[in-house]
Structures are given as C-alpha cells and as structure tokens.
C-alpha cells in the first residue's frame, strides 16, 4: 500500500528500497487517481489508496506533439492498477517508469488488499503449511508475488524445488526457464534476475553446488543445472 | 498516519473514528429526502449519510458504493465523495477483507 512505500527505507542511494527489511524492486498498486497532470515530457498522476498518497510519473511518447497525451484515458477519481519503480527526486518519493491501466472490475480493489496482506505476512513468516505444498504463485516465489513485483522470477508449478530455500529455488527456476546452453550461464546474469543480497546469492549458489544441483562449466563464473 | 489517510472501515468501527475522514463500503439502501441517504454497510450496520442535494442525487441509481466521508457520530457520516462499485459485489466477502485490513491498521494500512 502507499503507506508502505512512504515508509520504505533506502539504506543508501542506488540501494534497493526495503519494506519491513525486505528488498523490493517493482511495486504494484491499486489506487484512485486524485489528479492527472500532463506535462511536456511525462504525465504525473497523484494517487490515493486510502493509506496515503504518492506521485507516479509515466514517460510520454516522444513523437506526440500536442499538449494532451492521446494515450491518456485515465479520469480523475477513477480506480487504476499501477506498477512502477520507487525513486526519489529532490528528496521527494515517487513511482517512476509507470505502467497504468483503469480498473474495470471493482473487485480488483479487494483482491489487492488481500494480496498485500498475504505478501506482507509471507515475507515475514514464510509460506503457510508444508514447504512442499505450493498452493499459490506467491507461496513458491516467496517475496516475488504480485504486490511487490511486476515480474516473477520463476514458474509456480515447480514443486520439484519447493522444499529448497527461496534463493536457491529462484536460481534453479531461473536456469530452468532459459533456453538450454552448453556452456551454462554467467553467475552475474543469474544474480541480477534473482532477488537476493550478494551474500544470500553466494551462499545459495554454494549450497546448490555442494548438493549437486548445479555445477561449474567452462570456468568458475558459469554454472549449469545438473539434469 | 498520513495526513491523507482515509481508513476503510465498517459501521462497527465508526465510533473509533469520530471527526476523521474514512471509507465505508455498502449498499445504498434508501434516499429518505434530498439531503440524506442511508447505506447498509459491509457488516450490515446502517449508516446515515448527510449530503448536499446534488450529492444525494448522484447516489440515486447506485447499487453498491464506497463512500468517503467525515464521521459525525457512530452512525452518521458527512458525504465527501463516492465510488460506484457496480452491482457485482459479494458484500460479506468484502467485509471479511475489510476486517483483515483493520487488523493490520498501523502496520500495512
């Protein structure tokens, strides 16, 4: 919720934002548009979701000359789904590189409220029940469920790795999702697609190699899945 | 709490939010006169809505609505605005979600 964004903590500039101590990348909101302000290079939306307000900026198509952005069909007071990145400018927080679309079914509002509660609690407590039961996408992806991220790092049907810790599972699922490659994948590329700190990633990779899930290929920086 | 916060609650919690601006979801039950409407809130409690004639008129053909308003007393709010929620809402389910939100008020909401 916007309150969580306004209270999020950024350890230092360029560091990922944190909500309740967990890193977040893209965020997703359902909110009401208080005001739409089309400007020269971007459109600014002022959003209100009952917990607070935040600005969201969407870049305008550079080919558009006129004042009114024709893509803008968003009306004031309407409910919208917004995804974007948290940024600060002049010490003010806002959502940047925003994708926005009208909410057509009001039930998306309650869905989002429930979604936020589930994700916030799961990032605190872990998935409900046994690790091997992945009921929902959120359960198997841990932090990367819809309320916090727009892109999920794995496929939800993969119960093969469900018993493993989150970061290890994310690494394995990412590799599985790629087109198979003989020389494996560069660990730097994998680490960019996995939500984890440097330490968490290094540790997870070590565990995976120790347990024989992955092995190094051409050199120390490339790994592949052990089939 | 943000200066802009408008907590979403049900009729039972109105008493705790006197003088605050809040949101209630419910069914527009009736329009007794030009400056009043009656809302059956998500928890089935009755909420009286005080509004200007134009605002009352805007609720006339509305089935389900989320009404934003200032709490006057535990059963009355002064209308500020509303969202038309259409006619496809399971009010009991919505109330369950709202109750969970109230549980986490201060932390998430």
Tab-separated table of C-alpha atoms in Angstrom:
chain	number	residue	atom	x	y	z
A	1	UNK	CA	0.000	0.000	0.000
A	2	UNK	CA	1.124	3.588	-0.475
A	3	UNK	CA	1.739	3.856	3.274
A	4	UNK	CA	4.305	1.065	2.932
A	5	UNK	CA	6.008	2.938	0.082
A	6	UNK	CA	6.098	6.203	2.003
A	7	UNK	CA	7.628	4.413	4.984
A	8	UNK	CA	10.058	2.312	2.919
A	9	UNK	CA	13.723	2.595	3.743
A	10	UNK	CA	16.640	3.026	1.333
A	11	UNK	CA	19.961	2.182	3.086
A	12	UNK	CA	21.903	4.413	0.643
A	13	UNK	CA	21.307	5.888	-2.818
A	14	UNK	CA	21.295	3.228	-5.552
A	15	UNK	CA	20.456	0.580	-2.944
A	16	UNK	CA	17.134	-1.270	-3.316
A	17	UNK	CA	14.217	0.083	-1.297
A	18	UNK	CA	13.183	-2.005	1.702
A	19	UNK	CA	9.756	-2.621	3.176
A	20	UNK	CA	9.914	-4.250	6.632
A	21	UNK	CA	13.548	-5.073	5.971
A	22	UNK	CA	12.975	-6.904	2.699
A	23	UNK	CA	14.215	-5.600	-0.662
A	24	UNK	CA	11.577	-4.629	-3.186
A	25	UNK	CA	12.006	-3.809	-6.876
A	26	UNK	CA	8.940	-3.113	-8.972
A	27	UNK	CA	5.825	-2.430	-6.948
A	28	UNK	CA	2.176	-2.790	-7.880
A	29	UNK	CA	-0.672	-0.694	-6.516
A	30	UNK	CA	-4.412	-0.305	-6.876
A	31	UNK	CA	-5.368	3.293	-6.169
A	32	UNK	CA	-7.626	6.185	-7.053
A	33	UNK	CA	-6.342	8.982	-9.259
A	34	UNK	CA	-6.689	12.254	-7.372
A	35	UNK	CA	-5.245	14.318	-10.183
A	36	UNK	CA	-3.798	13.845	-13.670
A	37	UNK	CA	-1.200	16.422	-14.731
A	38	UNK	CA	0.029	16.042	-18.323
A	39	UNK	CA	3.408	17.766	-18.715
A	40	UNK	CA	5.868	18.218	-21.563
A	41	UNK	CA	7.852	15.011	-21.148
A	42	UNK	CA	5.712	12.983	-18.769
A	43	UNK	CA	2.259	12.626	-17.253
A	44	UNK	CA	2.064	12.882	-13.473
A	45	UNK	CA	-0.667	11.038	-11.564
A	46	UNK	CA	-1.376	11.766	-7.952
A	47	UNK	CA	-2.583	8.508	-6.397
A	48	UNK	CA	-4.575	7.805	-3.223
A	49	UNK	CA	-5.235	4.264	-1.984
A	50	UNK	CA	-6.764	5.116	1.432
A	51	UNK	CA	-3.418	4.706	3.261
A	52	UNK	CA	-1.737	7.783	1.835
A	53	UNK	CA	-0.788	9.494	-1.415
A	54	UNK	CA	2.122	9.260	-3.829
A	55	UNK	CA	3.023	10.675	-7.235
A	56	UNK	CA	3.514	8.401	-10.240
A	57	UNK	CA	5.230	9.522	-13.432
A	58	UNK	CA	4.756	7.996	-16.847
A	59	UNK	CA	7.002	8.989	-19.728
A	60	UNK	CA	5.167	10.354	-22.722
A	61	UNK	CA	5.668	9.058	-26.241
A	62	UNK	CA	8.327	11.449	-27.631
A	63	UNK	CA	6.549	11.510	-31.005
A	64	UNK	CA	3.498	13.219	-29.527
A	65	UNK	CA	3.457	16.974	-30.155
A	66	UNK	CA	0.177	18.141	-28.655
A	67	UNK	CA	-0.474	19.083	-25.010
A	68	UNK	CA	-2.932	16.258	-24.387
A	69	UNK	CA	-1.450	12.778	-24.372
A	70	UNK	CA	-3.851	10.739	-26.523
A	71	UNK	CA	-2.914	7.556	-24.656
A	72	UNK	CA	-4.312	9.152	-21.522
A	73	UNK	CA	-7.801	7.864	-20.933
A	74	UNK	CA	-7.390	7.909	-17.174
A	75	UNK	CA	-10.024	10.059	-15.454
A	76	UNK	CA	-9.716	11.842	-12.166
A	77	UNK	CA	-11.284	9.854	-9.266
A	78	UNK	CA	-11.135	6.596	-11.206
A	79	UNK	CA	-9.503	3.457	-9.839
A	80	UNK	CA	-6.316	2.280	-11.549
A	81	UNK	CA	-3.720	-0.502	-11.373
A	82	UNK	CA	-0.212	0.969	-11.357
A	83	UNK	CA	3.188	-0.713	-11.489
A	84	UNK	CA	6.497	1.122	-11.266
A	85	UNK	CA	9.829	1.681	-9.548
A	86	UNK	CA	10.363	3.689	-6.367
A	87	UNK	CA	12.598	6.679	-6.954
A	88	UNK	CA	13.367	9.970	-5.235
A	89	UNK	CA	13.803	13.322	-6.932
A	90	UNK	CA	14.604	16.449	-4.929
A	91	UNK	CA	14.084	14.360	-1.814
A	92	UNK	CA	10.522	13.531	-2.810
A	93	UNK	CA	9.473	9.916	-3.315
A	94	UNK	CA	7.526	8.921	-6.382
A	95	UNK	CA	6.888	5.986	-8.676
A	96	UNK	CA	8.856	6.133	-11.914
A	97	UNK	CA	8.562	4.369	-15.313
A	98	UNK	CA	4.987	3.678	-14.509
A	99	UNK	CA	2.522	1.411	-16.318
A	100	UNK	CA	-1.065	2.363	-15.573
A	101	UNK	CA	-4.441	0.993	-16.640
A	102	UNK	CA	-8.021	1.516	-15.480
A	103	UNK	CA	-9.533	-0.997	-13.058
A	104	UNK	CA	-12.597	-2.398	-14.810
A	105	UNK	CA	-13.899	-4.738	-12.098
A	106	UNK	CA	-14.139	-3.105	-8.643
A	107	UNK	CA	-13.377	-6.498	-7.118
A	108	UNK	CA	-9.757	-5.853	-8.086
A	109	UNK	CA	-9.695	-3.403	-5.150
A	110	UNK	CA	-10.473	-6.065	-2.505
A	111	UNK	CA	-8.276	-8.555	-4.302
A	112	UNK	CA	-5.346	-6.154	-3.988
A	113	UNK	CA	-5.996	-5.544	-0.267
A	114	UNK	CA	-5.984	-9.284	0.414
A	115	UNK	CA	-2.925	-9.729	-1.829
A	116	UNK	CA	-0.952	-7.088	0.090
A	117	UNK	CA	-1.772	-8.729	3.433
A	118	UNK	CA	-0.742	-12.164	2.151
A	119	UNK	CA	2.566	-10.990	0.695
A	120	UNK	CA	3.472	-8.846	3.697
A	121	UNK	CA	2.802	-11.719	6.094
A	122	UNK	CA	4.563	-14.298	3.928
A	123	UNK	CA	7.687	-12.197	3.636
A	124	UNK	CA	7.664	-12.119	7.430
A	125	UNK	CA	6.637	-15.695	8.206
A	126	UNK	CA	7.381	-17.733	5.074
A	127	UNK	CA	4.870	-19.808	3.123
A	128	UNK	CA	1.915	-21.289	5.012
A	129	UNK	CA	1.811	-25.050	5.711
A	130	UNK	CA	4.379	-27.601	4.495
A	131	UNK	CA	7.090	-26.313	2.097
A	132	UNK	CA	6.148	-28.978	-0.426
A	133	UNK	CA	2.598	-27.660	-0.904
A	134	UNK	CA	2.772	-24.709	-3.289
A	135	UNK	CA	-0.850	-23.611	-3.370
A	136	UNK	CA	-0.327	-20.210	-4.898
A	137	UNK	CA	2.243	-18.472	-7.023
A	138	UNK	CA	3.154	-16.368	-4.015
A	139	UNK	CA	3.925	-19.483	-1.953
A	140	UNK	CA	6.525	-20.781	-4.353
A	141	UNK	CA	8.052	-17.432	-5.201
A	142	UNK	CA	8.295	-16.019	-1.682
A	143	UNK	CA	8.936	-12.291	-1.931
A	144	UNK	CA	8.274	-12.036	-5.622
A	145	UNK	CA	4.455	-12.107	-5.513
A	146	UNK	CA	2.309	-9.520	-7.252
A	147	UNK	CA	2.003	-6.896	-4.532
A	148	UNK	CA	5.742	-6.236	-4.569
A	149	UNK	CA	6.930	-7.124	-8.023
A	150	UNK	CA	5.569	-6.985	-11.515
A	151	UNK	CA	7.945	-9.669	-12.811
A	152	UNK	CA	8.058	-13.067	-11.153
A	153	UNK	CA	11.335	-14.926	-11.123
A	154	UNK	CA	10.020	-18.460	-11.671
A	155	UNK	CA	7.077	-20.647	-12.650
A	156	UNK	CA	4.590	-21.506	-9.977
A	157	UNK	CA	4.057	-25.128	-10.981
A	158	UNK	CA	7.542	-26.199	-9.999
A	159	UNK	CA	7.103	-28.251	-6.865
A	160	UNK	CA	10.304	-30.135	-7.658
A	161	UNK	CA	12.280	-27.462	-5.858
A	162	UNK	CA	9.595	-26.434	-3.397
A	163	UNK	CA	11.475	-27.845	-0.431
A	164	UNK	CA	14.502	-25.637	-1.007
A	165	UNK	CA	15.169	-22.214	0.499
A	166	UNK	CA	13.861	-19.269	-1.518
A	167	UNK	CA	17.076	-18.013	-3.121
A	168	UNK	CA	18.269	-21.487	-4.130
A	169	UNK	CA	14.873	-22.187	-5.646
A	170	UNK	CA	14.879	-18.877	-7.521
A	171	UNK	CA	18.290	-19.662	-9.027
A	172	UNK	CA	17.218	-23.140	-10.159
A	173	UNK	CA	13.911	-21.940	-11.568
A	174	UNK	CA	15.596	-19.128	-13.482
A	175	UNK	CA	18.080	-21.519	-15.102
A	176	UNK	CA	15.261	-23.923	-15.962
A	177	UNK	CA	13.351	-21.146	-17.685
A	178	UNK	CA	16.225	-20.317	-20.033
A	179	UNK	CA	16.950	-21.883	-23.428
A	180	UNK	CA	19.467	-24.632	-22.588
A	181	UNK	CA	23.061	-23.627	-23.226
A	182	UNK	CA	26.101	-25.936	-23.201
A	183	UNK	CA	28.440	-23.508	-21.536
A	184	UNK	CA	25.905	-22.687	-18.821
A	185	UNK	CA	25.051	-19.223	-17.550
A	186	UNK	CA	27.171	-16.466	-16.080
A	187	UNK	CA	26.521	-16.175	-12.357
A	188	UNK	CA	26.375	-12.385	-12.668
A	189	UNK	CA	23.434	-12.700	-15.055
A	190	UNK	CA	21.659	-15.121	-12.727
A	191	UNK	CA	22.241	-12.900	-9.701
A	192	UNK	CA	20.616	-9.947	-11.483
A	193	UNK	CA	17.439	-11.914	-12.039
A	194	UNK	CA	17.230	-13.237	-8.513
A	195	UNK	CA	16.044	-11.070	-5.644
A	196	UNK	CA	18.785	-11.533	-3.089
A	197	UNK	CA	21.689	-9.756	-1.467
A	198	UNK	CA	25.209	-10.587	-2.650
A	199	UNK	CA	25.787	-12.719	0.444
A	200	UNK	CA	22.483	-14.574	0.141
A	201	UNK	CA	23.180	-15.319	-3.517
A	202	UNK	CA	26.748	-16.538	-2.908
A	203	UNK	CA	25.601	-18.759	-0.067
A	204	UNK	CA	22.717	-20.198	-2.067
A	205	UNK	CA	24.990	-20.940	-5.015
A	206	UNK	CA	27.480	-22.702	-2.731
A	207	UNK	CA	24.716	-24.852	-1.268
A	208	UNK	CA	23.407	-25.757	-4.706
A	209	UNK	CA	26.862	-26.816	-5.874
A	210	UNK	CA	27.517	-28.796	-2.712
A	211	UNK	CA	24.254	-30.653	-3.130
A	212	UNK	CA	24.900	-31.310	-6.786
A	213	UNK	CA	22.038	-29.231	-8.216
A	214	UNK	CA	24.361	-27.101	-10.308
A	215	UNK	CA	27.939	-27.456	-11.471
A	216	UNK	CA	30.504	-25.082	-12.979
A	217	UNK	CA	31.112	-25.421	-16.701
A	218	UNK	CA	33.735	-23.529	-18.717
A	219	UNK	CA	35.081	-21.666	-15.695
A	220	UNK	CA	34.190	-20.558	-12.167
A	221	UNK	CA	31.784	-17.937	-13.405
A	222	UNK	CA	29.456	-20.205	-15.378
A	223	UNK	CA	27.042	-22.771	-13.985
A	224	UNK	CA	24.515	-25.189	-15.389
A	225	UNK	CA	21.771	-27.408	-13.998
A	226	UNK	CA	22.666	-30.987	-13.182
A	227	UNK	CA	19.963	-32.960	-15.043
B	1	UNK	CA	-0.933	8.212	9.899
B	2	UNK	CA	-0.626	10.159	6.642
B	3	UNK	CA	-2.495	13.483	6.523
B	4	UNK	CA	-4.278	11.983	3.523
B	5	UNK	CA	-5.218	8.660	5.096
B	6	UNK	CA	-8.891	7.664	4.754
B	7	UNK	CA	-9.083	4.268	6.513
B	8	UNK	CA	-11.517	1.763	5.073
B	9	UNK	CA	-13.714	0.527	7.905
B	10	UNK	CA	-17.160	-0.942	8.557
B	11	UNK	CA	-20.044	0.525	10.562
B	12	UNK	CA	-18.955	-1.101	13.835
B	13	UNK	CA	-15.713	0.919	13.877
B	14	UNK	CA	-17.253	4.328	13.163
B	15	UNK	CA	-17.233	5.243	16.838
B	16	UNK	CA	-13.426	4.994	16.943
B	17	UNK	CA	-13.020	7.456	14.069
B	18	UNK	CA	-15.145	10.413	15.070
B	19	UNK	CA	-14.057	13.626	13.294
B	20	UNK	CA	-11.892	11.522	10.917
B	21	UNK	CA	-12.444	11.043	7.194
B	22	UNK	CA	-12.976	7.360	6.431
B	23	UNK	CA	-14.304	4.999	3.759
B	24	UNK	CA	-17.278	2.679	4.158
B	25	UNK	CA	-18.438	0.161	1.600
B	26	UNK	CA	-22.082	-0.835	1.365
B	27	UNK	CA	-25.401	-0.949	-0.409
B	28	UNK	CA	-27.325	2.269	-0.959
B	29	UNK	CA	-30.497	1.285	0.877
B	30	UNK	CA	-32.715	4.327	0.503
B	31	UNK	CA	-32.891	8.055	-0.082
B	32	UNK	CA	-35.354	9.411	2.516
B	33	UNK	CA	-35.019	13.061	1.457
B	34	UNK	CA	-32.938	15.476	-0.610
B	35	UNK	CA	-30.082	15.777	1.880
B	36	UNK	CA	-29.887	12.267	3.318
B	37	UNK	CA	-29.066	8.768	2.134
B	38	UNK	CA	-28.955	5.501	4.018
B	39	UNK	CA	-26.177	2.976	3.486
B	40	UNK	CA	-26.274	-0.643	4.594
B	41	UNK	CA	-22.572	-1.117	5.357
B	42	UNK	CA	-20.492	-4.215	4.580
B	43	UNK	CA	-21.109	-5.528	8.128
B	44	UNK	CA	-24.876	-4.945	7.698
B	45	UNK	CA	-24.873	-1.917	10.015
B	46	UNK	CA	-26.908	1.085	8.988
B	47	UNK	CA	-25.002	4.311	8.274
B	48	UNK	CA	-26.715	7.651	7.749
B	49	UNK	CA	-25.200	9.845	5.075
B	50	UNK	CA	-25.581	13.620	5.267
B	51	UNK	CA	-25.035	15.223	1.889
B	52	UNK	CA	-25.882	18.120	-0.412
B	53	UNK	CA	-28.849	17.583	-2.773
B	54	UNK	CA	-26.596	17.181	-5.831
B	55	UNK	CA	-24.520	14.579	-3.994
B	56	UNK	CA	-27.617	12.667	-2.872
B	57	UNK	CA	-28.862	12.648	-6.459
B	58	UNK	CA	-25.556	11.142	-7.608
B	59	UNK	CA	-26.308	8.149	-5.357
B	60	UNK	CA	-29.808	7.604	-6.667
B	61	UNK	CA	-29.144	4.817	-9.152
B	62	UNK	CA	-26.137	3.388	-7.372
B	63	UNK	CA	-26.344	-0.170	-6.006
B	64	UNK	CA	-23.042	-0.679	-4.187
B	65	UNK	CA	-20.754	2.192	-3.274
B	66	UNK	CA	-17.679	3.084	-1.293
B	67	UNK	CA	-18.484	6.365	0.405
B	68	UNK	CA	-15.732	8.653	1.681
B	69	UNK	CA	-16.852	10.969	4.441
B	70	UNK	CA	-16.204	12.558	7.811
B	71	UNK	CA	-17.585	10.721	10.833
B	72	UNK	CA	-20.173	12.892	12.582
B	73	UNK	CA	-21.271	10.313	15.150
B	74	UNK	CA	-21.135	6.490	15.433
B	75	UNK	CA	-23.983	6.116	12.928
B	76	UNK	CA	-23.563	9.146	10.678
B	77	UNK	CA	-21.052	10.415	8.167
B	78	UNK	CA	-20.926	13.611	6.145
B	79	UNK	CA	-20.506	12.747	2.457
B	80	UNK	CA	-17.383	13.875	0.574
B	81	UNK	CA	-17.304	11.595	-2.455
B	82	UNK	CA	-18.100	8.047	-3.544
B	83	UNK	CA	-17.025	5.320	-5.946
B	84	UNK	CA	-19.733	3.402	-7.781
B	85	UNK	CA	-18.899	-0.276	-7.267
B	86	UNK	CA	-21.448	-1.639	-9.713
B	87	UNK	CA	-23.775	-4.479	-8.774
B	88	UNK	CA	-21.441	-7.486	-8.760
B	89	UNK	CA	-20.075	-7.342	-5.214
B	90	UNK	CA	-20.177	-10.039	-2.533
B	91	UNK	CA	-20.598	-7.685	0.423
B	92	UNK	CA	-19.927	-10.365	3.043
B	93	UNK	CA	-16.632	-11.258	1.389
B	94	UNK	CA	-15.687	-7.590	1.118
B	95	UNK	CA	-16.415	-7.143	4.828
B	96	UNK	CA	-14.073	-10.043	5.640
B	97	UNK	CA	-11.308	-8.322	3.674
B	98	UNK	CA	-12.051	-5.001	5.406
B	99	UNK	CA	-11.900	-6.692	8.811
B	100	UNK	CA	-8.474	-8.114	7.969
B	101	UNK	CA	-7.357	-4.636	6.860
B	102	UNK	CA	-8.496	-3.211	10.193
B	103	UNK	CA	-6.457	-5.879	11.959
B	104	UNK	CA	-3.342	-4.530	10.284
B	105	UNK	CA	-4.174	-0.859	10.602
B	106	UNK	CA	-0.999	0.969	11.559
B	107	UNK	CA	1.318	-1.600	10.034
B	108	UNK	CA	0.100	-2.082	6.470
B	109	UNK	CA	-2.916	0.240	6.241
